[in-house]
Amino acid sequence: MNRQTIPLKIIRKHFSDPIYCAGLILLAVTLIVFIIPDLMPVLIPVEEGFIWFCMNHAITVLYFCILLFSRRLRKGREGLHPFFLFLLMFLVSAYSLNRYFTIFEVSTTWFAITIVLCTVNYAAFAFLRVMPVPVRVTMFFLLGLSFCCFLYMIIYIGPYAILGIIASFFFGISLHALVPLLFCLYTIRLFLRSYAKKRTYKLAFLSGIGTTLLIVMVYSLIWRVKVLEMDKARYRPVTGDTYLPGWLNVAQHITPDFITERILKADMVYTTPDTWGASDSFFGIGPSRWNEGKKHDPLVMIAAALGGNSSMYEEDRIKVLKATYDSRYQAEERLWSGDDLQTTHVQTAARIWPRLRMAYTEKTVSVRNMRNAGRGRWRDSEEAIYIFHLPEGAVVSSLSLWINNKEEKGILTTKAKADSAYKTIVGVEQRDPSVVHWQEGNTVTVRVFPVLDNEERQFKIGITAPLSLEHGKLMYRNIYFDGPSIAGTGEHVDISFETPPSDLNQSGIFSKGNDDRLTAGGPYLADWEVSFKDEGLVHKLFSHNNQTFTVSPYRKELAAADIADVYLDVNNAWSKQEYRSVLALLNNKRVWVYVNDKMEQVTPANTDGLFEQAAEDRFSLFPFFQISQPATALVITKSVTNSPAINDLEEVSFMQDQENIERTSFIQVLKKWLGGNQHVMLYNLGGELSPYLRTLKECRTFRYDQGDIAGLQTLLDDHRFPSSIENDNRVVIETAGMTITRTPGTEVSTAPDHLKRLFAYNHIMHAMGPRLLTGGQESDTLVAEAAEAYVVTPLSSLVVLETQADYDRFNIEDSNNSLKNAGLKNKGAVPEPHEWLLIVLGLLLIAYLKYRPALFKRTDNI
């Protein structure tokens, strides 16, 4: 027979087999039925979801009956390949059942892809003789891999397999626990029936098994080494004046890779032997403070069984994740779950004032509860939480929540009142509120409740922000958020300009209109920007409540700097070349390095040693209170973005007196030092400041400057350093290269009210200074300033409640003498009292002139 006709003959043979073809069709139907609940979860109530499993199961049983009664399962009837179609249907049916009786949590992406490849490979074995030799080798390799995967599943669900046999009388549903065993047995049979005697294919099959075992062994070994490193760091002995809790030592010394992340998330997210089968649900992982979907990763399961788990408590592991992986959203405190929420659409509308270097952005966000319980009950409600990342100096100036399809605007009140109202209503009464709170590190948190099952909620947040001035260009960057899933989220963007921008450059997603308006539509993107040439500031002003606000360029004012001590805040972000270059500039000064939790002076003998020790730390927490002479001290720093924030450091303690072993809280010592209004010179060698330093900078703790080593050399040679020019009537917005000045008096407004909002926020931050951390009493003056400008600050929040009675109950009143919620249509020219008087007099004059003839005519008739 011609060798070229063999492939065609094999293909015709299978597709002329009615039972095999019926199996392919039923397998396709089974897959369609399986994915429908995932594609349309909102349309399928939870109670009805089990019906889709029953359909899967019925199709599987039907095909098994076809094979049984057609006697294709008998020896010599070539029933192996049709039987594998039955096994594939059985596997799909098992995963469908797993949705409602969870044995395996959601598989990680790599394992899901592996299972899909294995199943496709099983189906392809019917056409093995058609394939070229390299493809056959690959298929046998995958067959070995498949055997290992299903062998793992046998071990994982072994106890349930026994129960499956005992309870098999119940429509055979429990027999799904035997699916991995059947696959293992028939994988061996398939191997033996398919060229098993050929050495090449045999080696490929064994290589698949060997490679899988090698990966598992290497992964488990790395896992064990990292667990030991964590435990060693956790119990690191105290060598200096500062005591770091175990979790902070771990965060400071681990390498943040994907295996480390899984070790930290073990039990909370990933199934391990410790949590397998123990839960308050049917099976799986119990409740956790970590807000992330539960997952099943065989490598994690095996590595945890062989290499053990970290001994850290869950609370400590959450702190490490927050400080290492920028996972603060997952650690956010919740009153209700948000597991089934999905962000469905984002509407971004922005107004930019190029000649004032500012913008106002409104984000209208729609969030849907994808769960369909078919009941719409309050106990099925979920809480939506969003963390918005704002540019430096930006402030939230509006909030709206749609209640009964009507937009309800927020009211500004103190943070304490807003928090009390939200927690009372959400935690006890379970009705409609929304609130936005200020957080450290240029972020705000928006909470929306309730999002009922199969329903959608909508809220809008407005942000007043300065533009970023970079190398002669103004940058407007998207204000992104962390929140419910953005898979499939759509976005529409509309950007308008007060004056036409020059040399406009935008991301490729935008199309430009005739009026320089930029629009875009498509999938949600967190990272996009618009830039244009800076043409300088224009003299415009905004006037309100007998105060006038104007903008002007910011120019650094250099003051004399008699620097005696230089402190190097060295960590893993520094290179050795940078370290040596900086030291070369400091020959005539005392130089100190903070290493091993104590301050060490640099000498020729220990120069390199101090660097090697300090550079082992992934981040540093420089103790500014250990600087003996702040007025003549310079701190040089370089940071990593992911590190602890100040509110994470409550457990850190410091030994103030070597003769007294009693320790004082690191935060308390820092707060006391800040209370002395110290202003240390801080020079940033580049990059974004760490959350710790960024918060201290917001407190106006530093005389701050940033640049490269050449810029540092210039400052040192000139014995000068930038001084703070902020006061009660002037704030600096450094990123925009401008200052905003407040003067008494009233003039005609030519600028938007956002000018006052930016001034108020930055002035409050400047005025609070150390009190931002020291917990000093709220200043009535600052609270009133926030209320007048209607901005969210550490003292104030915006809240939306369901009824006026709710506002009255919590003593939340709207100010009549405020700017109210900002808006895109607001022009900002709010009339002053005397202007209102002129307007009223003008209207009366117009009415008099219009109706005067009629009045005179009536008088003549009389």
mmCIF file of C-alpha atoms in Angstrom, residues 196-408:
data_model
loop_
_atom_site.group_PDB
_atom_site.id
_atom_site.type_symbol
_atom_site.label_atom_id
_atom_site.label_comp_id
_atom_site.label_asym_id
_atom_site.label_seq_id
_atom_site.Cartn_x
_atom_site.Cartn_y
_atom_site.Cartn_z
ATOM 1 C CA ALA A 196 5.580 1.370 23.318
ATOM 2 C CA LYS A 197 8.323 -0.946 22.061
ATOM 3 C CA LYS A 198 9.984 1.798 20.032
ATOM 4 C CA ARG A 199 12.864 3.198 22.045
ATOM 5 C CA THR A 200 12.354 6.817 20.942
ATOM 6 C CA TYR A 201 8.748 6.969 22.077
ATOM 7 C CA LYS A 202 9.516 5.067 25.257
ATOM 8 C CA LEU A 203 12.229 7.585 26.134
ATOM 9 C CA ALA A 204 9.841 10.463 25.348
ATOM 10 C CA PHE A 205 7.199 9.002 27.667
ATOM 11 C CA LEU A 206 9.701 8.428 30.476
ATOM 12 C CA SER A 207 11.176 11.902 29.851
ATOM 13 C CA GLY A 208 7.754 13.410 30.425
ATOM 14 C CA ILE A 209 7.565 11.645 33.785
ATOM 15 C CA GLY A 210 11.184 12.449 34.656
ATOM 16 C CA THR A 211 10.923 16.105 33.715
ATOM 17 C CA THR A 212 7.794 16.494 35.821
ATOM 18 C CA LEU A 213 9.449 14.883 38.827
ATOM 19 C CA LEU A 214 12.566 17.038 38.355
ATOM 20 C CA ILE A 215 10.496 20.242 38.269
ATOM 21 C CA VAL A 216 8.661 19.176 41.422
ATOM 22 C CA MET A 217 11.902 18.343 43.227
ATOM 23 C CA VAL A 218 13.638 21.593 42.256
ATOM 24 C CA TYR A 219 10.561 23.661 43.143
ATOM 25 C CA SER A 220 10.232 21.902 46.524
ATOM 26 C CA LEU A 221 13.939 22.423 47.249
ATOM 27 C CA ILE A 222 13.748 26.143 46.474
ATOM 28 C CA TRP A 223 10.572 26.329 48.558
ATOM 29 C CA ARG A 224 12.325 24.709 51.531
ATOM 30 C CA VAL A 225 15.336 27.021 51.274
ATOM 31 C CA LYS A 226 13.097 30.102 51.187
ATOM 32 C CA VAL A 227 11.045 28.890 54.157
ATOM 33 C CA LEU A 228 14.244 28.448 56.161
ATOM 34 C CA GLU A 229 15.433 31.928 55.094
ATOM 35 C CA MET A 230 12.140 33.427 56.254
ATOM 36 C CA ASP A 231 12.319 31.676 59.616
ATOM 37 C CA LYS A 232 15.933 32.787 60.034
ATOM 38 C CA ALA A 233 15.036 36.406 59.239
ATOM 39 C CA ARG A 234 11.999 36.242 61.499
ATOM 40 C CA TYR A 235 14.080 35.243 64.516
ATOM 41 C CA ARG A 236 17.000 37.505 63.682
ATOM 42 C CA PRO A 237 18.687 38.610 66.927
ATOM 43 C CA VAL A 238 18.564 42.266 67.961
ATOM 44 C CA THR A 239 21.998 43.814 67.345
ATOM 45 C CA GLY A 240 21.264 47.525 67.554
ATOM 46 C CA ASP A 241 19.028 50.074 69.211
ATOM 47 C CA THR A 242 15.951 49.287 67.097
ATOM 48 C CA TYR A 243 13.794 46.206 67.554
ATOM 49 C CA LEU A 244 12.091 45.054 64.369
ATOM 50 C CA PRO A 245 9.212 42.567 64.606
ATOM 51 C CA GLY A 246 9.705 39.272 62.811
ATOM 52 C CA TRP A 247 7.530 40.115 59.819
ATOM 53 C CA LEU A 248 9.477 43.325 59.170
ATOM 54 C CA ASN A 249 12.795 41.477 59.209
ATOM 55 C CA VAL A 250 11.338 39.013 56.701
ATOM 56 C CA ALA A 251 10.065 41.797 54.430
ATOM 57 C CA GLN A 252 13.442 43.505 54.588
ATOM 58 C CA HIS A 253 15.542 40.479 53.657
ATOM 59 C CA ILE A 254 13.523 38.222 51.336
ATOM 60 C CA THR A 255 13.768 38.225 47.569
ATOM 61 C CA PRO A 256 10.294 39.076 46.230
ATOM 62 C CA ASP A 257 9.800 36.441 43.530
ATOM 63 C CA PHE A 258 6.808 34.285 42.596
ATOM 64 C CA ILE A 259 7.765 31.382 44.895
ATOM 65 C CA THR A 260 8.163 33.714 47.872
ATOM 66 C CA GLU A 261 4.745 35.175 47.124
ATOM 67 C CA ARG A 262 3.185 31.703 47.129
ATOM 68 C CA ILE A 263 4.836 30.810 50.434
ATOM 69 C CA LEU A 264 3.347 33.932 51.985
ATOM 70 C CA LYS A 265 -0.078 33.223 50.465
ATOM 71 C CA ALA A 266 -0.081 29.533 51.390
ATOM 72 C CA ASP A 267 -3.211 28.612 53.374
ATOM 73 C CA MET A 268 -4.732 32.064 52.726
ATOM 74 C CA VAL A 269 -4.944 31.665 48.936
ATOM 75 C CA TYR A 270 -3.267 28.409 47.952
ATOM 76 C CA THR A 271 -4.400 25.017 49.195
ATOM 77 C CA THR A 272 -1.802 23.237 51.338
ATOM 78 C CA PRO A 273 -1.896 20.018 53.371
ATOM 79 C CA ASP A 274 -2.649 22.138 56.453
ATOM 80 C CA THR A 275 -5.863 23.542 54.982
ATOM 81 C CA TRP A 276 -6.896 20.724 52.653
ATOM 82 C CA GLY A 277 -10.402 19.583 53.559
ATOM 83 C CA ALA A 278 -10.710 22.074 56.445
ATOM 84 C CA SER A 279 -13.140 24.905 55.834
ATOM 85 C CA ASP A 280 -16.366 26.493 56.840
ATOM 86 C CA SER A 281 -17.565 25.762 53.313
ATOM 87 C CA PHE A 282 -17.956 22.266 51.866
ATOM 88 C CA PHE A 283 -14.277 21.658 51.225
ATOM 89 C CA GLY A 284 -11.328 23.971 50.627
ATOM 90 C CA ILE A 285 -9.755 26.889 52.437
ATOM 91 C CA GLY A 286 -11.461 28.614 55.316
ATOM 92 C CA PRO A 287 -12.123 32.333 55.670
ATOM 93 C CA SER A 288 -9.149 34.697 55.531
ATOM 94 C CA ARG A 289 -8.508 38.399 56.034
ATOM 95 C CA TRP A 290 -6.767 38.368 52.661
ATOM 96 C CA ASN A 291 -9.187 39.388 49.909
ATOM 97 C CA GLU A 292 -8.131 37.185 47.013
ATOM 98 C CA GLY A 293 -9.795 34.219 45.364
ATOM 99 C CA LYS A 294 -8.703 30.776 46.553
ATOM 100 C CA LYS A 295 -6.475 28.797 44.176
ATOM 101 C CA HIS A 296 -5.129 25.297 43.720
ATOM 102 C CA ASP A 297 -1.521 24.888 42.619
ATOM 103 C CA PRO A 298 -0.112 21.337 42.641
ATOM 104 C CA LEU A 299 3.454 22.633 42.977
ATOM 105 C CA VAL A 300 2.507 24.624 46.083
ATOM 106 C CA MET A 301 0.639 21.645 47.531
ATOM 107 C CA ILE A 302 3.551 19.255 47.019
ATOM 108 C CA ALA A 303 6.229 21.750 48.079
ATOM 109 C CA ALA A 304 4.321 22.574 51.265
ATOM 110 C CA ALA A 305 3.988 18.863 52.008
ATOM 111 C CA LEU A 306 7.705 18.208 51.437
ATOM 112 C CA GLY A 307 9.268 21.506 52.501
ATOM 113 C CA GLY A 308 6.860 22.754 55.124
ATOM 114 C CA ASN A 309 5.192 26.138 55.545
ATOM 115 C CA SER A 310 6.360 29.400 57.003
ATOM 116 C CA SER A 311 5.791 29.593 60.749
ATOM 117 C CA MET A 312 4.549 33.186 60.510
ATOM 118 C CA TYR A 313 1.004 33.941 61.573
ATOM 119 C CA GLU A 314 -1.472 34.993 58.900
ATOM 120 C CA GLU A 315 -1.529 38.578 60.152
ATOM 121 C CA ASP A 316 2.254 38.836 59.819
ATOM 122 C CA ARG A 317 2.264 37.306 56.341
ATOM 123 C CA ILE A 318 -0.327 39.870 55.256
ATOM 124 C CA LYS A 319 1.947 42.645 56.498
ATOM 125 C CA VAL A 320 4.871 41.214 54.520
ATOM 126 C CA LEU A 321 2.723 41.020 51.379
ATOM 127 C CA LYS A 322 1.628 44.642 51.820
ATOM 128 C CA ALA A 323 5.229 45.788 52.187
ATOM 129 C CA THR A 324 6.664 43.642 49.403
ATOM 130 C CA TYR A 325 4.150 43.187 46.600
ATOM 131 C CA ASP A 326 2.069 46.392 46.641
ATOM 132 C CA SER A 327 -0.922 44.351 47.800
ATOM 133 C CA ARG A 328 -2.651 46.857 50.040
ATOM 134 C CA TYR A 329 -5.949 46.475 48.242
ATOM 135 C CA GLN A 330 -6.166 42.777 49.115
ATOM 136 C CA ALA A 331 -5.407 43.596 52.760
ATOM 137 C CA GLU A 332 -8.037 46.339 53.023
ATOM 138 C CA GLU A 333 -10.435 45.862 55.948
ATOM 139 C CA ARG A 334 -13.898 44.801 54.782
ATOM 140 C CA LEU A 335 -17.306 44.748 56.400
ATOM 141 C CA TRP A 336 -18.717 42.542 53.616
ATOM 142 C CA SER A 337 -17.236 40.273 50.979
ATOM 143 C CA GLY A 338 -16.453 41.472 47.458
ATOM 144 C CA ASP A 339 -15.472 38.157 45.843
ATOM 145 C CA ASP A 340 -18.067 38.222 43.047
ATOM 146 C CA LEU A 341 -17.708 41.864 42.030
ATOM 147 C CA GLN A 342 -16.460 42.977 38.649
ATOM 148 C CA THR A 343 -15.776 46.464 37.307
ATOM 149 C CA THR A 344 -17.845 46.620 34.127
ATOM 150 C CA HIS A 345 -17.194 50.123 32.798
ATOM 151 C CA VAL A 346 -15.152 53.261 33.505
ATOM 152 C CA GLN A 347 -16.087 56.664 32.127
ATOM 153 C CA THR A 348 -13.187 59.133 32.333
ATOM 154 C CA ALA A 349 -13.867 62.798 31.638
ATOM 155 C CA ALA A 350 -11.166 65.412 32.177
ATOM 156 C CA ARG A 351 -10.825 69.162 31.810
ATOM 157 C CA ILE A 352 -7.239 70.482 31.527
ATOM 158 C CA TRP A 353 -6.038 74.056 32.051
ATOM 159 C CA PRO A 354 -2.598 74.089 30.342
ATOM 160 C CA ARG A 355 -1.777 77.659 31.365
ATOM 161 C CA LEU A 356 -2.634 76.922 34.999
ATOM 162 C CA ARG A 357 -0.940 73.490 35.063
ATOM 163 C CA MET A 358 -3.954 71.762 36.573
ATOM 164 C CA ALA A 359 -6.726 69.358 35.617
ATOM 165 C CA TYR A 360 -10.024 68.097 36.947
ATOM 166 C CA THR A 361 -10.908 64.449 36.304
ATOM 167 C CA GLU A 362 -14.159 62.615 36.880
ATOM 168 C CA LYS A 363 -14.179 58.820 37.012
ATOM 169 C CA THR A 364 -17.625 57.264 36.737
ATOM 170 C CA VAL A 365 -17.257 53.602 37.668
ATOM 171 C CA SER A 366 -19.825 50.835 37.238
ATOM 172 C CA VAL A 367 -19.446 47.690 39.341
ATOM 173 C CA ARG A 368 -21.595 44.571 39.058
ATOM 174 C CA ASN A 369 -22.164 41.622 41.345
ATOM 175 C CA MET A 370 -21.678 38.682 38.979
ATOM 176 C CA ARG A 371 -23.280 36.239 41.397
ATOM 177 C CA ASN A 372 -26.865 35.349 40.568
ATOM 178 C CA ALA A 373 -28.459 33.806 43.614
ATOM 179 C CA GLY A 374 -31.889 34.494 42.179
ATOM 180 C CA ARG A 375 -33.027 36.079 45.431
ATOM 181 C CA GLY A 376 -31.697 39.647 45.606
ATOM 182 C CA ARG A 377 -31.495 39.419 49.396
ATOM 183 C CA TRP A 378 -29.361 41.682 51.554
ATOM 184 C CA ARG A 379 -27.365 38.764 52.874
ATOM 185 C CA ASP A 380 -26.161 38.261 49.279
ATOM 186 C CA SER A 381 -24.881 41.861 49.202
ATOM 187 C CA GLU A 382 -21.228 42.655 48.628
ATOM 188 C CA GLU A 383 -19.077 45.695 49.350
ATOM 189 C CA ALA A 384 -17.110 47.385 46.562
ATOM 190 C CA ILE A 385 -13.780 48.911 47.583
ATOM 191 C CA TYR A 386 -11.564 50.948 45.260
ATOM 192 C CA ILE A 387 -8.156 52.478 45.995
ATOM 193 C CA PHE A 388 -7.356 55.398 43.674
ATOM 194 C CA HIS A 389 -3.729 56.444 43.215
ATOM 195 C CA LEU A 390 -3.482 60.228 42.933
ATOM 196 C CA PRO A 391 -0.639 62.420 41.660
ATOM 197 C CA GLU A 392 1.352 64.197 44.345
ATOM 198 C CA GLY A 393 -0.545 67.238 45.586
ATOM 199 C CA ALA A 394 -3.886 66.070 44.116
ATOM 200 C CA VAL A 395 -7.131 66.008 46.090
ATOM 201 C CA VAL A 396 -10.598 64.454 45.830
ATOM 202 C CA SER A 397 -13.150 67.205 45.374
ATOM 203 C CA SER A 398 -16.417 65.387 44.544
ATOM 204 C CA LEU A 399 -18.283 62.128 45.115
ATOM 205 C CA SER A 400 -21.610 60.842 43.815
ATOM 206 C CA LEU A 401 -23.527 57.596 44.232
ATOM 207 C CA TRP A 402 -26.505 56.533 42.153
ATOM 208 C CA ILE A 403 -29.416 55.520 44.433
ATOM 209 C CA ASN A 404 -32.618 54.323 42.768
ATOM 210 C CA ASN A 405 -31.220 55.467 39.394
ATOM 211 C CA LYS A 406 -30.712 59.002 40.669
ATOM 212 C CA GLU A 407 -27.339 60.675 41.231
ATOM 213 C CA GLU A 408 -26.918 61.680 44.878
#
